[in-house]
Short mmCIF file of C-alpha atoms in Angstrom, two decimals:
data_model
loop_
_atom_site.label_atom_id
_atom_site.label_comp_id
_atom_site.label_asym_id
_atom_site.label_seq_id
_atom_site.Cartn_x
_atom_site.Cartn_y
_atom_site.Cartn_z
CA MET A 1 172.89 128.92 188.20
CA LEU A 2 175.90 128.46 185.79
CA LYS A 3 177.06 125.59 187.98
CA ASN A 4 173.56 124.02 187.77
CA ILE A 5 173.70 124.30 183.87
CA SER A 6 177.07 122.91 183.45
CA GLN A 7 176.05 119.79 185.94
CA SER A 8 172.98 119.40 183.74
CA GLN A 9 174.95 119.38 180.36
CA SER A 10 177.58 117.04 181.92
CA THR A 11 174.62 114.53 182.97
CA THR A 12 173.13 114.50 179.51
CA ASN A 13 176.48 114.03 177.90
CA ILE A 14 177.00 110.87 180.20
CA GLN A 15 173.73 109.67 179.28
CA GLN A 16 174.25 110.22 175.71
CA GLU A 17 177.60 108.22 175.87
CA GLU A 18 176.02 105.65 177.74
CA TYR A 19 173.08 105.26 175.27
CA LEU A 20 175.34 105.13 172.20
CA ASN A 21 177.55 102.42 174.06
CA SER A 22 174.68 100.23 174.81
CA ASN A 23 173.71 100.43 170.90
CA TYR A 24 177.31 100.08 169.86
CA TYR A 25 176.41 96.86 167.90
CA LEU A 26 173.27 98.12 166.50
CA PHE A 27 175.07 101.21 164.80
CA ASN A 28 177.69 98.82 163.47
CA ASN A 29 175.13 96.45 162.02
CA ILE A 30 173.21 99.33 160.40
CA ARG A 31 176.39 100.59 158.75
CA VAL A 32 177.36 97.17 157.43
CA PHE A 33 173.84 96.77 155.95
CA ALA A 34 173.87 100.19 154.39
CA THR A 35 177.14 99.55 152.65
CA ILE A 36 175.80 96.25 151.37
CA SER A 37 172.85 98.10 150.31
CA VAL A 38 174.62 100.46 148.29
CA ILE A 39 176.96 97.92 146.66
CA ILE A 40 173.90 95.55 145.60
CA GLY A 41 172.16 98.89 144.25
CA HIS A 42 175.01 99.66 142.07
CA ALA A 43 175.45 95.99 140.94
CA SER A 44 171.85 96.05 139.90
CA ASN A 45 171.80 99.40 138.04
CA PRO A 46 172.93 98.04 134.71
CA LEU A 47 169.79 95.87 134.30
CA MET A 48 167.69 98.81 134.65
CA ARG A 49 169.79 101.43 132.74
CA GLU A 50 171.13 99.49 129.74
CA LEU A 51 167.95 97.70 128.70
CA THR A 52 165.97 99.54 126.22
CA SER A 53 162.61 97.77 126.75
CA PHE A 54 161.93 97.86 130.59
CA ASN A 55 158.99 95.19 130.56
CA LYS A 56 161.50 92.45 130.42
CA ALA A 57 162.28 89.90 133.22
CA GLU A 58 165.96 91.21 133.18
CA TRP A 59 164.62 94.76 134.04
CA TRP A 60 162.24 93.35 136.69
CA ILE A 61 165.22 91.64 138.59
CA GLY A 62 167.26 94.73 138.40
CA ASN A 63 164.18 96.70 139.72
CA LEU A 64 163.62 94.13 142.33
CA PHE A 65 167.05 94.24 143.90
CA VAL A 66 167.38 98.14 143.52
CA SER A 67 163.95 98.42 145.24
CA PHE A 68 164.39 96.06 148.04
CA PHE A 69 167.89 97.34 149.00
CA LEU A 70 167.55 100.85 148.29
CA SER A 71 168.06 102.49 151.76
CA GLY A 72 171.71 102.62 152.23
CA LEU A 73 172.10 106.47 151.81
CA PRO A 74 169.44 107.19 154.12
CA LEU A 75 170.93 104.96 156.66
CA PHE A 76 174.28 106.65 156.50
CA ILE A 77 172.55 110.03 157.08
CA ILE A 78 170.45 108.91 159.96
CA LEU A 79 173.72 107.49 161.64
CA SER A 80 175.44 110.74 161.13
CA GLY A 81 172.64 112.57 162.96
CA VAL A 82 172.56 109.99 165.95
CA LEU A 83 176.23 109.68 166.29
CA LEU A 84 177.99 113.09 165.39
CA PHE A 85 175.03 115.75 165.86
CA ASP A 86 175.64 116.18 169.55
CA LYS A 87 179.47 116.16 169.14
CA SER A 88 179.33 119.03 166.66
CA GLU A 89 179.38 121.54 169.38
CA LYS A 90 182.70 120.19 170.80
CA PRO A 91 186.00 122.00 170.10
CA GLY A 92 187.74 120.44 167.02
CA PHE A 93 184.69 118.59 165.83
CA TYR A 94 185.13 119.97 162.16
CA ILE A 95 188.73 119.65 162.08
CA ALA A 96 188.54 115.80 162.98
CA ARG A 97 185.66 115.22 160.68
CA PHE A 98 187.59 117.06 157.97
CA LYS A 99 190.57 114.58 158.55
CA ARG A 100 188.05 111.74 158.77
CA ILE A 101 186.42 112.48 155.44
CA PHE A 102 188.40 114.80 153.24
CA ILE A 103 191.70 113.13 153.27
CA PRO A 104 190.48 109.65 152.17
CA PHE A 105 188.23 111.58 149.61
CA LEU A 106 191.02 113.07 148.33
CA PHE A 107 193.14 110.00 147.98
CA TRP A 108 190.37 108.14 146.37
CA ASN A 109 189.80 110.82 143.95
CA ILE A 110 193.14 110.79 142.79
CA ILE A 111 193.07 106.93 142.45
CA TYR A 112 189.91 107.16 140.28
CA GLY A 113 191.43 110.07 138.41
CA PHE A 114 194.36 108.17 137.02
CA ILE A 115 192.04 105.31 136.22
CA ASN A 116 189.73 107.45 134.20
CA ASN A 117 192.73 109.50 132.76
CA ILE A 118 191.54 112.52 134.43
CA PHE A 119 195.05 114.01 134.45
CA ASP A 120 195.49 113.64 130.80
CA TYR A 121 196.23 117.60 130.28
CA SER A 122 196.09 117.13 126.44
CA LYS A 123 192.22 116.89 127.03
CA GLY A 124 192.35 120.43 128.49
CA LEU A 125 191.74 122.00 131.90
CA ASP A 126 188.21 121.09 132.09
CA ASN A 127 189.02 117.58 132.10
CA THR A 128 191.30 117.72 135.15
CA LEU A 129 188.54 119.69 136.96
CA ASN A 130 186.47 116.57 136.81
CA LEU A 131 188.62 115.26 139.56
CA PHE A 132 186.38 116.77 141.92
CA THR A 133 182.93 116.72 140.04
CA THR A 134 182.19 113.66 137.96
CA ASN A 135 185.34 111.59 138.71
CA SER A 136 182.93 108.75 139.80
CA TYR A 137 179.30 108.54 140.32
CA HIS A 138 179.25 107.71 143.94
CA PHE A 139 181.44 110.82 145.26
CA TRP A 140 178.50 113.21 145.24
CA PHE A 141 177.21 111.71 148.54
CA VAL A 142 180.54 112.80 150.16
CA TYR A 143 179.91 116.36 149.28
CA VAL A 144 176.54 116.19 150.51
CA ILE A 145 177.77 114.83 153.87
CA LEU A 146 180.40 117.66 154.23
CA ILE A 147 177.51 120.32 153.54
CA LEU A 148 175.43 118.64 156.03
CA TYR A 149 178.02 119.11 158.66
CA ILE A 150 177.90 122.90 157.97
CA PHE A 151 174.08 122.60 158.43
CA PHE A 152 174.51 121.37 161.92
CA PRO A 153 174.66 124.40 163.87
CA ILE A 154 171.45 125.97 162.17
CA LEU A 155 169.61 122.63 162.76
CA SER A 156 171.05 122.60 166.33
CA PHE A 157 169.65 126.16 167.06
CA PHE A 158 165.98 125.26 165.99
CA ILE A 159 166.05 121.74 167.74
CA LYS A 160 167.10 123.39 170.93
CA LYS A 161 164.46 126.09 170.66
CA ASN A 162 161.60 123.91 170.25
CA LYS A 163 161.81 120.03 169.29
CA ASN A 164 158.20 119.58 168.33
CA LYS A 165 157.72 122.81 166.12
CA THR A 166 161.07 122.03 164.36
CA LEU A 167 159.92 118.44 163.63
CA LEU A 168 156.66 119.65 162.31
CA TYR A 169 157.99 122.48 160.09
CA ALA A 170 160.76 120.26 158.79
CA THR A 171 158.43 117.51 158.01
CA LEU A 172 156.19 119.93 155.99
CA PHE A 173 159.09 121.31 154.09
CA TYR A 174 160.54 118.10 153.18
CA LEU A 175 157.17 116.61 152.08
CA LEU A 176 156.79 119.82 149.93
CA LEU A 177 160.41 119.32 148.50
CA ASN A 178 159.69 115.49 147.66
CA ILE A 179 156.36 116.51 145.82
CA CYS A 180 158.11 119.50 143.89
CA TYR A 181 160.98 117.05 142.72
CA ILE A 182 158.49 114.28 141.70
CA PHE A 183 156.29 116.44 139.48
CA TYR A 184 158.42 119.47 138.84
CA ASN A 185 162.08 117.94 138.72
CA GLN A 186 162.59 118.99 135.17
CA ILE A 187 162.64 122.79 136.00
CA TYR A 188 165.39 122.20 138.34
CA PRO A 189 168.84 123.68 137.58
CA SER A 190 171.19 121.11 136.26
CA SER A 191 174.36 122.37 137.91
CA ILE A 192 176.37 120.00 140.08
CA LEU A 193 176.49 122.73 142.97
CA PHE A 194 172.79 122.92 142.94
CA ASN A 195 172.47 119.23 142.96
CA PHE A 196 174.80 118.98 146.03
CA LEU A 197 173.07 121.68 147.84
CA PHE A 198 169.55 120.61 147.09
CA HIS A 199 170.23 116.96 148.49
CA ALA A 200 172.12 118.45 151.61
CA ILE A 201 168.83 120.51 152.20
CA ILE A 202 166.60 117.58 151.87
CA TYR A 203 168.71 115.35 153.75
CA SER A 204 168.70 117.63 156.71
CA TYR A 205 165.22 116.37 157.48
CA HIS A 206 166.81 112.83 158.03
CA ILE A 207 169.19 114.57 160.63
CA VAL A 208 166.30 116.14 162.40
CA VAL A 209 164.44 113.13 162.58
CA SER A 210 167.31 111.10 163.90
CA VAL A 211 168.15 113.59 166.46
CA ILE A 212 164.43 113.93 167.80
CA ALA A 213 162.83 110.55 167.06
CA PHE A 214 165.43 107.98 166.82
CA LYS A 215 164.90 106.60 170.35
CA TRP A 216 161.27 106.53 169.85
CA ILE A 217 161.72 104.75 166.50
CA LEU A 218 163.72 101.79 168.41
CA GLN A 219 160.88 101.27 170.54
CA LYS A 220 158.76 100.03 167.52
CA SER A 221 157.89 96.49 167.01
CA PHE A 222 159.43 93.95 164.64
CA LYS A 223 156.09 93.99 162.81
CA ALA A 224 156.04 97.52 162.39
CA GLY A 225 159.48 97.50 160.98
CA THR A 226 158.67 94.95 158.50
CA VAL A 227 155.60 96.79 157.50
CA LEU A 228 157.46 99.83 156.89
CA TYR A 229 160.29 98.19 154.94
CA LEU A 230 157.72 96.32 152.61
CA PHE A 231 155.66 99.62 152.13
CA GLY A 232 158.97 101.38 150.96
CA PHE A 233 159.94 98.43 148.87
CA LEU A 234 156.65 98.04 147.09
CA ILE A 235 156.39 101.83 146.34
CA SER A 236 159.51 101.72 144.58
CA LEU A 237 159.09 98.30 142.88
CA PHE A 238 155.67 99.07 141.22
CA GLY A 239 155.69 102.83 141.33
CA THR A 240 158.76 102.72 139.11
CA TYR A 241 157.14 100.52 136.76
CA PHE A 242 153.92 102.65 136.37
CA ILE A 243 155.99 105.73 135.85
CA LEU A 244 157.93 104.06 132.86
CA ASN A 245 154.76 102.56 131.60
CA MET A 246 153.09 105.97 131.52
CA GLU A 247 156.05 107.98 130.22
CA GLY A 248 157.67 105.33 128.09
CA PHE A 249 161.19 106.04 128.99
CA GLU A 250 163.61 105.66 131.96
CA ASN A 251 162.35 107.35 134.94
CA VAL A 252 163.89 106.66 138.43
CA THR A 253 162.39 109.34 140.49
CA LEU A 254 161.10 107.07 142.95
CA HIS A 255 164.48 105.15 143.31
CA LYS A 256 165.87 108.76 144.42
CA SER A 257 167.30 107.91 147.98
CA PHE A 258 165.86 111.14 149.68
CA ASN A 259 162.20 109.94 149.02
CA ALA A 260 159.64 109.76 151.83
CA HIS A 261 158.90 106.22 151.25
CA LEU A 262 162.64 105.16 151.33
CA LEU A 263 163.02 107.19 154.55
CA LEU A 264 160.24 104.95 155.94
CA LYS A 265 161.92 102.02 154.64
CA ALA A 266 165.18 102.86 156.26
CA PHE A 267 163.28 103.14 159.56
CA GLY A 268 161.85 99.93 159.04
CA ALA A 269 165.35 98.67 158.44
CA ILE A 270 166.59 100.12 161.63
CA ILE A 271 163.88 98.30 163.62
CA ILE A 272 164.43 94.88 161.95
CA ILE A 273 168.17 95.26 162.36
CA LYS A 274 167.76 96.00 166.28
CA TYR A 275 165.86 92.78 166.73
CA LEU A 276 168.33 90.73 164.58
CA THR A 277 171.10 92.23 166.61
CA ASN A 278 169.61 90.66 169.66
CA ILE A 279 169.14 87.45 167.99
CA LEU A 280 172.90 87.16 166.41
CA GLY A 281 174.60 86.92 169.54
CA GLU A 282 177.88 88.33 170.92
CA THR A 283 180.37 86.42 168.56
CA VAL A 284 178.63 87.35 165.22
CA ASN A 285 177.89 91.24 166.37
CA ARG A 286 181.66 91.41 167.25
CA HIS A 287 182.62 90.24 163.77
CA THR A 288 180.24 92.75 162.03
CA SER A 289 181.59 95.34 164.24
CA ARG A 290 185.24 94.76 162.91
CA VAL A 291 183.82 94.81 159.37
CA SER A 292 181.99 98.10 160.12
CA LYS A 293 185.40 99.95 160.69
CA TYR A 294 186.23 99.36 156.98
CA CYS A 295 182.74 100.38 155.56
CA PHE A 296 183.94 104.08 154.70
CA GLY A 297 186.70 102.50 152.64
CA ILE A 298 184.37 99.95 151.04
CA TYR A 299 182.15 102.82 150.03
CA PHE A 300 184.92 104.59 148.46
CA ILE A 301 186.44 101.60 146.38
CA HIS A 302 183.51 99.35 145.57
CA VAL A 303 182.97 101.05 142.17
CA LEU A 304 186.47 100.38 141.32
CA VAL A 305 186.12 96.76 142.18
CA LEU A 306 182.66 96.41 140.30
CA ASN A 307 183.83 98.19 137.17
CA LYS A 308 187.56 97.48 136.78
CA THR A 309 188.24 94.10 138.01
CA PHE A 310 187.62 90.27 137.06
CA ILE A 311 183.93 90.73 137.95
CA LYS A 312 183.22 92.44 134.56
CA SER A 313 185.46 89.93 132.70
CA LEU A 314 183.54 86.85 133.88
CA PRO A 315 182.19 84.88 130.78
CA ILE A 316 178.65 85.56 131.81
CA SER A 317 177.51 89.07 131.36
CA TYR A 318 174.23 91.04 132.39
CA ASN A 319 172.68 89.99 129.23
CA PHE A 320 172.80 86.18 130.16
CA SER A 321 169.81 84.50 131.87
CA HIS A 322 171.01 84.10 135.44
CA HIS A 323 170.85 87.80 136.34
CA PHE A 324 169.27 87.10 139.69
CA ILE A 325 172.34 84.94 140.60
CA LEU A 326 174.89 87.22 139.00
CA ILE A 327 173.90 90.39 140.95
CA GLY A 328 174.08 88.24 144.24
CA LEU A 329 177.51 86.87 143.05
CA ASN A 330 178.75 90.27 141.91
CA SER A 331 177.63 91.91 145.25
CA ILE A 332 179.22 89.27 147.53
CA ILE A 333 182.74 89.28 145.53
CA CYS A 334 182.60 93.20 145.34
CA PHE A 335 182.15 93.38 149.26
CA SER A 336 184.75 90.92 149.84
CA VAL A 337 187.39 92.02 147.67
CA SER A 338 186.75 95.67 148.76
CA LEU A 339 186.82 94.51 152.31
CA PHE A 340 190.27 92.79 151.72
CA ILE A 341 191.90 95.56 150.07
CA ILE A 342 190.86 98.25 152.54
CA TYR A 343 192.04 95.66 155.19
CA LEU A 344 195.38 95.56 153.44
CA LEU A 345 195.60 99.40 153.13
CA SER A 346 194.86 99.68 156.87
CA LYS A 347 198.08 97.77 157.78
CA LEU A 348 200.18 100.47 155.98
CA PRO A 349 201.88 103.28 157.81
CA PHE A 350 199.27 105.99 157.83
CA GLY A 351 196.77 103.73 156.38
CA LYS A 352 194.25 104.82 158.75
CA TYR A 353 193.75 108.05 156.91
CA LEU A 354 192.75 106.06 153.74
CA PHE A 355 189.40 105.06 154.84
#
């Protein structure tokens, strides 16, 4: 009996490896698109955050870009579920992930720390402790990923026990958390630790869906993917405006990446990218796969490139009239410069540990 179980597990593992290999280009293209989406979102945010009057053309341009490309973080989570969940039971998984994530995370924290004068001890110990809390606004996501890895054994237990019930109860719990956040987010504790934990818990649903339903999602038509993507985009675009119009001050609740409409939008993006991957051909897919290797490093450095290089020093600012072109230009420059720097770092001894 034990022999049969072992053979069954071996067959399942082989099938999983074949499945992952057959979708190699798809996963890499999703990762590249997710990275670009994050960069465009961060390049667009100043138009929404810095303008005092939201009913302006500039604000709408920012809202348009953010709403259209806001799917990067859900895509990263889904990829983690699809590519890593089954491997989490293998010996050495957590040590390997620690090396893969925490070492470059520590390196880039120190880099940002020097730039942000975190190590200025004259400002007290609290300032130095910011190295692992508020050093840069995009680092929170790394903590969430690390906490999610801790949740993998718990999620695996329920998924193995009963997939359908796990998906049903997880969906109900996920929707409940979304509703509570939308209508009662002001009562949530403001501590950083709670914020990390809340996001990890709510993103656990993305892991459950990716493990149970990813193959089913890939079977959907290009039309279905387009409908899902546009639905999520329009909810973000007009929903954010209506909330602001009612409350009279900035409220980006519908731009929170864990929202249900953005998860549906991420599903739509995956379906669309699947069809585009088939159209692009071997040569283009091979190049995007090479770029995909550096995406983790690009995520770490892109904020530094956006905020601390010549992009911010251009003679045209966010208050200029050509915002639409500026966001696209900033995003292209940021992605290209970030990719180039990470590529150079990869050539250094031990450079592979930096991204």
